[in-house]
Short mmCIF file of C-alpha atoms in Angstrom, two decimals:
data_model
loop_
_atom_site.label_atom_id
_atom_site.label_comp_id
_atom_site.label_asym_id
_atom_site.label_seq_id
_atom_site.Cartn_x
_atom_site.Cartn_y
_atom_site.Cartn_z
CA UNK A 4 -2.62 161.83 -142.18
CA UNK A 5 -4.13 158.53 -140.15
CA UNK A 6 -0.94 156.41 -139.10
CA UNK A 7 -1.03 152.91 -138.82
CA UNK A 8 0.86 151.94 -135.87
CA UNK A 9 1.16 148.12 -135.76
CA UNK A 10 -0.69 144.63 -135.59
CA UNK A 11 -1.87 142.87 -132.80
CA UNK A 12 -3.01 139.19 -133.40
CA UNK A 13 -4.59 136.69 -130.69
CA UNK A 14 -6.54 133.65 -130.51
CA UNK A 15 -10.18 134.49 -129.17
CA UNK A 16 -11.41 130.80 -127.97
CA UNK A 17 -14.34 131.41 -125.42
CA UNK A 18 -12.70 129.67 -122.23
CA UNK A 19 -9.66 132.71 -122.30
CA UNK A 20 -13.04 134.47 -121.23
CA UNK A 21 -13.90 131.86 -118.89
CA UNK A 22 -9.99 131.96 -117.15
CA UNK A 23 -10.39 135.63 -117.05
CA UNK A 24 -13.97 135.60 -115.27
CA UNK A 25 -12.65 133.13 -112.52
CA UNK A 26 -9.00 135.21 -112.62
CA UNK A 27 -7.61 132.07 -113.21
CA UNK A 28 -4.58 133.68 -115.37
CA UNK A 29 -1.93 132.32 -112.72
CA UNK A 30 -3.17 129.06 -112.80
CA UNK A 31 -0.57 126.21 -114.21
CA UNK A 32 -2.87 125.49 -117.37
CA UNK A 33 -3.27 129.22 -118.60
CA UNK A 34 0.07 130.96 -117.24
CA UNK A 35 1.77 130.39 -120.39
CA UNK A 36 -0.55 131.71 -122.75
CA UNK A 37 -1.60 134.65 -120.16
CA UNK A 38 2.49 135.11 -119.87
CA UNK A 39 2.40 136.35 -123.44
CA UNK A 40 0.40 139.89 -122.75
CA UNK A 41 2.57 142.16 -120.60
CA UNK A 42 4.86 142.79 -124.13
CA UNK A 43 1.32 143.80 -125.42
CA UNK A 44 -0.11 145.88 -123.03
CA UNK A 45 3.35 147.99 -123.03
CA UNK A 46 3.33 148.19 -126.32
CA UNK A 47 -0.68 149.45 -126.36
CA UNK A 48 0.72 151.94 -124.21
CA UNK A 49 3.13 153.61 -126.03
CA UNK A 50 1.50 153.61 -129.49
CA UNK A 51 -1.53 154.36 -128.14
CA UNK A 52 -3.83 154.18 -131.17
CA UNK A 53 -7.40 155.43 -131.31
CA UNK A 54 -8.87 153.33 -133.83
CA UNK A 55 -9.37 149.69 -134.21
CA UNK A 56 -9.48 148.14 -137.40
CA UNK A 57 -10.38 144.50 -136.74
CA UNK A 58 -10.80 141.19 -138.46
CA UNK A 59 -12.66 138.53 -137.04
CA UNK A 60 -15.52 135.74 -137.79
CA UNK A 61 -19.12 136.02 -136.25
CA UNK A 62 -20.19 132.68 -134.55
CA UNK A 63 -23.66 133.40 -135.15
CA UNK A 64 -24.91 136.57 -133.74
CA UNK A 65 -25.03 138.35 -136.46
CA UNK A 66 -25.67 135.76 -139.22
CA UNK A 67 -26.24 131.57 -139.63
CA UNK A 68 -25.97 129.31 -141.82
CA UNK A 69 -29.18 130.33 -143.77
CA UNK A 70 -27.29 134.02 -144.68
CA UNK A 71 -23.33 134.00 -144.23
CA UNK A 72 -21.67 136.42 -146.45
CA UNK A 73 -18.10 135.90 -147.47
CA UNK A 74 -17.12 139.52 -145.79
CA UNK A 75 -18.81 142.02 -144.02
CA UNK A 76 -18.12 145.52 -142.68
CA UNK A 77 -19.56 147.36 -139.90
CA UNK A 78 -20.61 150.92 -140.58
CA UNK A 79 -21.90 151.75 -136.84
CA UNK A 80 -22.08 154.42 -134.76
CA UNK A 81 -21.98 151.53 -131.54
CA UNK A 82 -21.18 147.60 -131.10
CA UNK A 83 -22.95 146.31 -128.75
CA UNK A 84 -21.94 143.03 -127.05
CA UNK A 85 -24.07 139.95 -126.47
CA UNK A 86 -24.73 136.84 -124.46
CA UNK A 87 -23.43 133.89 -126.16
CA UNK A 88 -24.53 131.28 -123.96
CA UNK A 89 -20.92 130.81 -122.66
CA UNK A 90 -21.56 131.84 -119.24
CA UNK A 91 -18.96 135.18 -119.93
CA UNK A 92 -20.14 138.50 -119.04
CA UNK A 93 -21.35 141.47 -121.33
CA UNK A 94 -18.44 143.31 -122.26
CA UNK A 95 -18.42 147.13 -122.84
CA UNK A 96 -20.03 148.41 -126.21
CA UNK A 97 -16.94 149.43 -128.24
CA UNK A 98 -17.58 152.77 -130.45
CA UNK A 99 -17.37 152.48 -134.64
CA UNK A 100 -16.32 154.83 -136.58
CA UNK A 101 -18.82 155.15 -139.58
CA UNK A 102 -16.81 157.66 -141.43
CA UNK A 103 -13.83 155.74 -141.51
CA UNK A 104 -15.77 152.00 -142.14
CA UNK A 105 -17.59 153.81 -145.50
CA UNK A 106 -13.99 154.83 -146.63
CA UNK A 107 -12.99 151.25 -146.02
CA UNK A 108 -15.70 149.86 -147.86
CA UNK A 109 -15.78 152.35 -150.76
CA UNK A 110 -11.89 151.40 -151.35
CA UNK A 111 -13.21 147.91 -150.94
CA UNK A 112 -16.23 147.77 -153.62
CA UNK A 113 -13.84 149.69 -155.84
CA UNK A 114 -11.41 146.68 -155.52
CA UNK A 115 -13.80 144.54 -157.05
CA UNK A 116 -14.84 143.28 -153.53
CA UNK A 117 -18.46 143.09 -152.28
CA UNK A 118 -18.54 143.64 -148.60
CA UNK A 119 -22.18 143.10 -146.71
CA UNK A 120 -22.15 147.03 -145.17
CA UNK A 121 -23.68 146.49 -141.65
CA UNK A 122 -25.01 149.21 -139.84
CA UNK A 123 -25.78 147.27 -136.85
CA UNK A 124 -23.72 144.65 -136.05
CA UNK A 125 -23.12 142.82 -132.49
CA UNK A 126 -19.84 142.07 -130.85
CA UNK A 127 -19.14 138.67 -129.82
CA UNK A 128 -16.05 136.98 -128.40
CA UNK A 129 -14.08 136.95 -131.14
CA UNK A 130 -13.84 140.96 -130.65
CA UNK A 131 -14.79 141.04 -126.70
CA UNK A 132 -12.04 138.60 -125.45
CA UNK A 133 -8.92 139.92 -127.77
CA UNK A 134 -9.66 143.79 -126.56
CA UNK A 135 -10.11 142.34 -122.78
CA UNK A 136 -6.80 140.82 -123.11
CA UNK A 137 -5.52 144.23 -124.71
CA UNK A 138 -6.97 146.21 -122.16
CA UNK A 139 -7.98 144.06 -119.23
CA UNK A 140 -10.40 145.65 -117.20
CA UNK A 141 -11.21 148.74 -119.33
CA UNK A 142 -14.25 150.46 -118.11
CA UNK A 143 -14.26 152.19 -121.94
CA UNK A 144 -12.36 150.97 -124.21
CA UNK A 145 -9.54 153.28 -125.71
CA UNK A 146 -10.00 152.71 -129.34
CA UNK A 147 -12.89 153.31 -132.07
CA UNK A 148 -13.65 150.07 -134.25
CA UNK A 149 -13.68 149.54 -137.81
CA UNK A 150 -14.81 145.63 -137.72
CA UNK A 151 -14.72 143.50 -140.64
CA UNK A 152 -15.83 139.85 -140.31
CA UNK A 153 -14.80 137.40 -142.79
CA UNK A 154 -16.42 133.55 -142.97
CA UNK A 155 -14.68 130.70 -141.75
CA UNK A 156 -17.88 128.88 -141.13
CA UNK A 157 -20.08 127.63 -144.21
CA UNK A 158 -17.82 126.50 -147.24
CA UNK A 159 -17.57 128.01 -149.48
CA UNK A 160 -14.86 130.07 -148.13
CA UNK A 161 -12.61 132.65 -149.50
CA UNK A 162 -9.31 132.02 -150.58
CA UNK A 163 -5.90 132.50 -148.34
CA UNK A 164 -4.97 134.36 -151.71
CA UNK A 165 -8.23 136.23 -151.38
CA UNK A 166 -8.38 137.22 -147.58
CA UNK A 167 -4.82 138.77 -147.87
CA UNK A 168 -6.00 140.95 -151.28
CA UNK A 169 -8.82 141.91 -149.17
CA UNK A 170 -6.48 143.80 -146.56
CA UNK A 171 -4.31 144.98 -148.73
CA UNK A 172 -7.12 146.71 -150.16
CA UNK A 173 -8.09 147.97 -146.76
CA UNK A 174 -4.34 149.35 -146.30
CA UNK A 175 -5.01 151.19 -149.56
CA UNK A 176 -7.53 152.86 -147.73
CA UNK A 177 -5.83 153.78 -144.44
CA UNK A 178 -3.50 155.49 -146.75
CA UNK A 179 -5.88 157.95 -148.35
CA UNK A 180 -7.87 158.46 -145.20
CA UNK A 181 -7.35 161.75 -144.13
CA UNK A 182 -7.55 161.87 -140.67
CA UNK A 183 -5.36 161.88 -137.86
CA UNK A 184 -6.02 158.63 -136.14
CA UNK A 185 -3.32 156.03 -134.77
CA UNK A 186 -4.44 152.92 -135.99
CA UNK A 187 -3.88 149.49 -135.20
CA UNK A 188 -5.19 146.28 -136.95
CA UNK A 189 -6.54 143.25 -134.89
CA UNK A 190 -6.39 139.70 -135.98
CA UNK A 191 -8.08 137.08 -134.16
CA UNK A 192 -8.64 133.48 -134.44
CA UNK A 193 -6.74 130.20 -134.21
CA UNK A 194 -4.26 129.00 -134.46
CA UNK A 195 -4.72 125.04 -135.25
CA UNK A 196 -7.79 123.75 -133.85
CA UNK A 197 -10.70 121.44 -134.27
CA UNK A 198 -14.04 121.56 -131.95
CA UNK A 199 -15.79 118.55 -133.33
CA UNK A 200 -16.02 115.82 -135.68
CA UNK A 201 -13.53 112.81 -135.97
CA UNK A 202 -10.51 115.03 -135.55
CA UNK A 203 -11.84 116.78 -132.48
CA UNK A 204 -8.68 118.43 -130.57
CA UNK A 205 -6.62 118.23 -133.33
CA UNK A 206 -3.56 120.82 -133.58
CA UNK A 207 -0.46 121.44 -135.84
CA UNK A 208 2.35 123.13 -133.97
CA UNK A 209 4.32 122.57 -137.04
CA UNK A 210 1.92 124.36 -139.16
CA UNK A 211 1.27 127.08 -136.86
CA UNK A 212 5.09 127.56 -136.28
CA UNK A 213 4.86 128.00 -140.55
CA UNK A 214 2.02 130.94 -140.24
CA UNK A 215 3.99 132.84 -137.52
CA UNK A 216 7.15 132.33 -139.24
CA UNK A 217 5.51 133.88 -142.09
CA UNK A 218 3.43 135.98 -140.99
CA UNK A 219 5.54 139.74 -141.27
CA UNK A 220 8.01 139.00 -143.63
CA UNK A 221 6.60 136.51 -146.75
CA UNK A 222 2.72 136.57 -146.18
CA UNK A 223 1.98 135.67 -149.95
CA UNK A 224 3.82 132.01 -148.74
CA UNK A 225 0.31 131.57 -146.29
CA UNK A 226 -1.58 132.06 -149.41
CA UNK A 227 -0.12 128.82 -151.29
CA UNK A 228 -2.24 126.42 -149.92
CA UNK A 229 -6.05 125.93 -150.97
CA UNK A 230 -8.63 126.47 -148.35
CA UNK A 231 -9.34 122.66 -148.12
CA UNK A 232 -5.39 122.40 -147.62
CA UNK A 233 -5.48 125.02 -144.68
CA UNK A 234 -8.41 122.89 -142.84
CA UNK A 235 -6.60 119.82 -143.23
CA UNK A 236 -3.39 121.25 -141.81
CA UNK A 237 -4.89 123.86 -139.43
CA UNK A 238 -8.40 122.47 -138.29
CA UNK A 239 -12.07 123.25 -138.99
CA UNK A 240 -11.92 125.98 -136.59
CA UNK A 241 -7.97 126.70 -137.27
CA UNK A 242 -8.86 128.48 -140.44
CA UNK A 243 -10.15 131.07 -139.01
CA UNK A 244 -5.96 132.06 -139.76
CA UNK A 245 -7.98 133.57 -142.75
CA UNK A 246 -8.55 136.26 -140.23
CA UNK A 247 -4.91 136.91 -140.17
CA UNK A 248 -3.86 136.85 -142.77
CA UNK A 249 -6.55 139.65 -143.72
CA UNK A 250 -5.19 141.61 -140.83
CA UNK A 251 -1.21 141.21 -142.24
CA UNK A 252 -2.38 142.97 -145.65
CA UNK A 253 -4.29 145.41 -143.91
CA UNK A 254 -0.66 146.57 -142.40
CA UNK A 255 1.19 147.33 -145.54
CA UNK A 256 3.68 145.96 -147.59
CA UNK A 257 6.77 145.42 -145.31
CA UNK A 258 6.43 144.28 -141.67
CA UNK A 259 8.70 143.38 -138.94
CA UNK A 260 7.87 141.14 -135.84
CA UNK A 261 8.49 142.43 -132.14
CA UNK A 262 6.66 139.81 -130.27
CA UNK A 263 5.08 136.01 -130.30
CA UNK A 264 3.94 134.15 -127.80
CA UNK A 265 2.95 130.34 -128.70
CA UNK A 266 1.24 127.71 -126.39
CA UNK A 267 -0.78 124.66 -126.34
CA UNK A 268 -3.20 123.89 -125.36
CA UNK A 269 -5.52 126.20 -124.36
CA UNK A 270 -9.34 124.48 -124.87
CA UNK A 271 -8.26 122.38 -127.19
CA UNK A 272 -6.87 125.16 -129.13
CA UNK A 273 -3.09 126.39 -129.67
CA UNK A 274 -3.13 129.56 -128.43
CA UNK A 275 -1.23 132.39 -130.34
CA UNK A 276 -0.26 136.03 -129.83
CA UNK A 277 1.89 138.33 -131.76
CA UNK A 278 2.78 142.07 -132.77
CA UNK A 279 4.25 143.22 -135.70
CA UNK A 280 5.05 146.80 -136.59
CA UNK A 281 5.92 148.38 -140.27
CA UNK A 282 9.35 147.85 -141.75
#
C-alpha cells in the first residue's frame, strides 16, 4: 500500500528564485527565510518519498483569464518548465505519474468534483521554486508529480470550505491506491500578500500566525471565513492559502506539526515554511 509520509508547505514568490540564481541565501534580507530549510531537507532525506502530490496556482502558463478553471489535474507522462519572463532559469522537467493522477481524479469526479484533466500541463514557479528549495541543486528531481492547480486568480473562487473537501477527497484516494509509493503532499503559496492595487505590500502576521496555528490540528477553523474575508485579511495574492489548505486535507484526518519557519518580508510577501506529519 502507497504511504503518505508528510506535508511540506512553502511560499513560491518569484524573487526566492531570483536570491537563489545570484546565491544570495546568506545575504541579511533572505537569511531568515533561507534559515528555515535545513529542518526540510533532513527531513526529505529520511522519508524519502517518490511521489509528489502538489497543490499550487498557475500564473498563466497554462491558462488566462479568458479559460481559468476552478481545479485542474495533471495526467502527464512529463512537466515541462517554462520561461516566465522573471529572468529565473529553466528548471528540470519533473516526471508525472499518469496512473496515479487518473486515480486521483476518478476519486475526485466521484466526489462530485469536476477537475479540468490536463494531459499537458507546464511547470511554473509555483512548482519550480518550492522543489528547488526541497532539493537545491537537483540535477533530477527525486520524486514523480501528481500536480493539481487550484484558482486563486479570477473570482469566482472556491471556497476555504471547498479547497479543504477537495483534498480530503484526494486523501481518499491515496488510501485505495495500491501501490507502493512514499508520498508527500506540497503546498505552496502565500502567506499574506498583495502585489498591486491600493493595498500593495500589504501583510497580516496576525492572520498568518492564525493559518499556521491551525494548520495540523483544527483545519476546518481556516475554512470559517468567506473567500472575500480571506482576501481582506490575507491579500489578493495571500489567498493563494487556498492552496494549503487543499494540501492539509490531502494528508488525512489527524496531523501533527514538526517544523515552521515564519518571516517577513520577503518581496513584499511573508514568507512561510512548514512540515507536518500524520498523528
Amino acid at each position: 500500500m502507497a504511504e503518505v509520509v508528510g506535508a511540506y508547505f512553502t511560499s513560491h514568490v518569484p524573487s526566492i528564485g531570483g536570491a537563489i540564481h545570484r546565491g544570495a541565501q546568506d545575504d541579511p534580507y533572505w537569511k531568515p527565510f533561507f534559515d528555515g530549510f535545513p529542518r526540510v531537507h533532513e527531513w526529505l532525506a529520511e522519508m524519502k518519498p517518490d511521489v509528489a502530490v502538489t497543490f499550487s496556482n498557475d500564473h498563466g502558463l497554462n491558462f488566462f483569464l479568458d479559460k481559468m478553471p476552478t481545479f485542474a489535474v495533471g495526467a502527464a507522462e512529463e512537466y515541462h518548465n517554462a520561461d516566465e519572463g522573471w529572468g529565473l532559469p529553466v528548471y528540470t522537467s519533473m516526471k508525472g505519474h499518469p496512473a496515479l493522477s487518473w486515480h486521483v481524479i476518478e476519486q475526485l469526479v466521484a466526489d462530485e468534483f469536476d477537475p479540468v484533466t490536463c494531459q499537458e500541463m507546464l511547470v511554473d514557479h509555483a512548482l519550480s521554486i518550492p522543489f528547488e528549495l526541497a532539493w537545491p541543486g537537483a540535477d533530477q528531481w527525486p520524486v514523480r508529480v501528481v500536480p493539481i492547480g487550484i484558482n486563486t486568480v479570477q473570482h469566482p473562487l472556491p471556497s476555504a470550505r471547498r479547497c479543504l473537501a477537495l483534498g480530503r477527497s484526494v486523501h481518499r484516494a491515496l488510501q485505495s491506491w495500491q501501490g507502493a509509493e512514499r508520498i508527500v503532499i506540497i503546498g505552496t503559496g502565500g502567506l499574506s500578500h498583495q502585489l498591486d492595487g491600493e493595498r500593495a505590500g500589504f501583510m497580516n502576521r496576525e492572520y498568518d500566525t492564525f493559518c499556521m496555528d491551525k494548520l495540523a490540528a483544527e483545519p476546518d477553523a481556516l475554512t470559517r471565513d468567506s473567500i472575500h474575508e480571506i482576501v481582506r485579511q490575507a491579500g489578493t495574492q495571500g489567498v493563494e492559502v487556498l492552496n494549503w489548505i487543499a494540501a492539509r486535507g490531502a494528508l488525512g484526518p489527524s496531523a501533527r506539526e514538526i517544523h515552521r519557519n515564519y518571516h517577513i518580508p520577503i518581496s513584499n510577501t511573508a514568507g512561510a515554511t512548514m512540515l507536518l506529519e500524520p498523528a
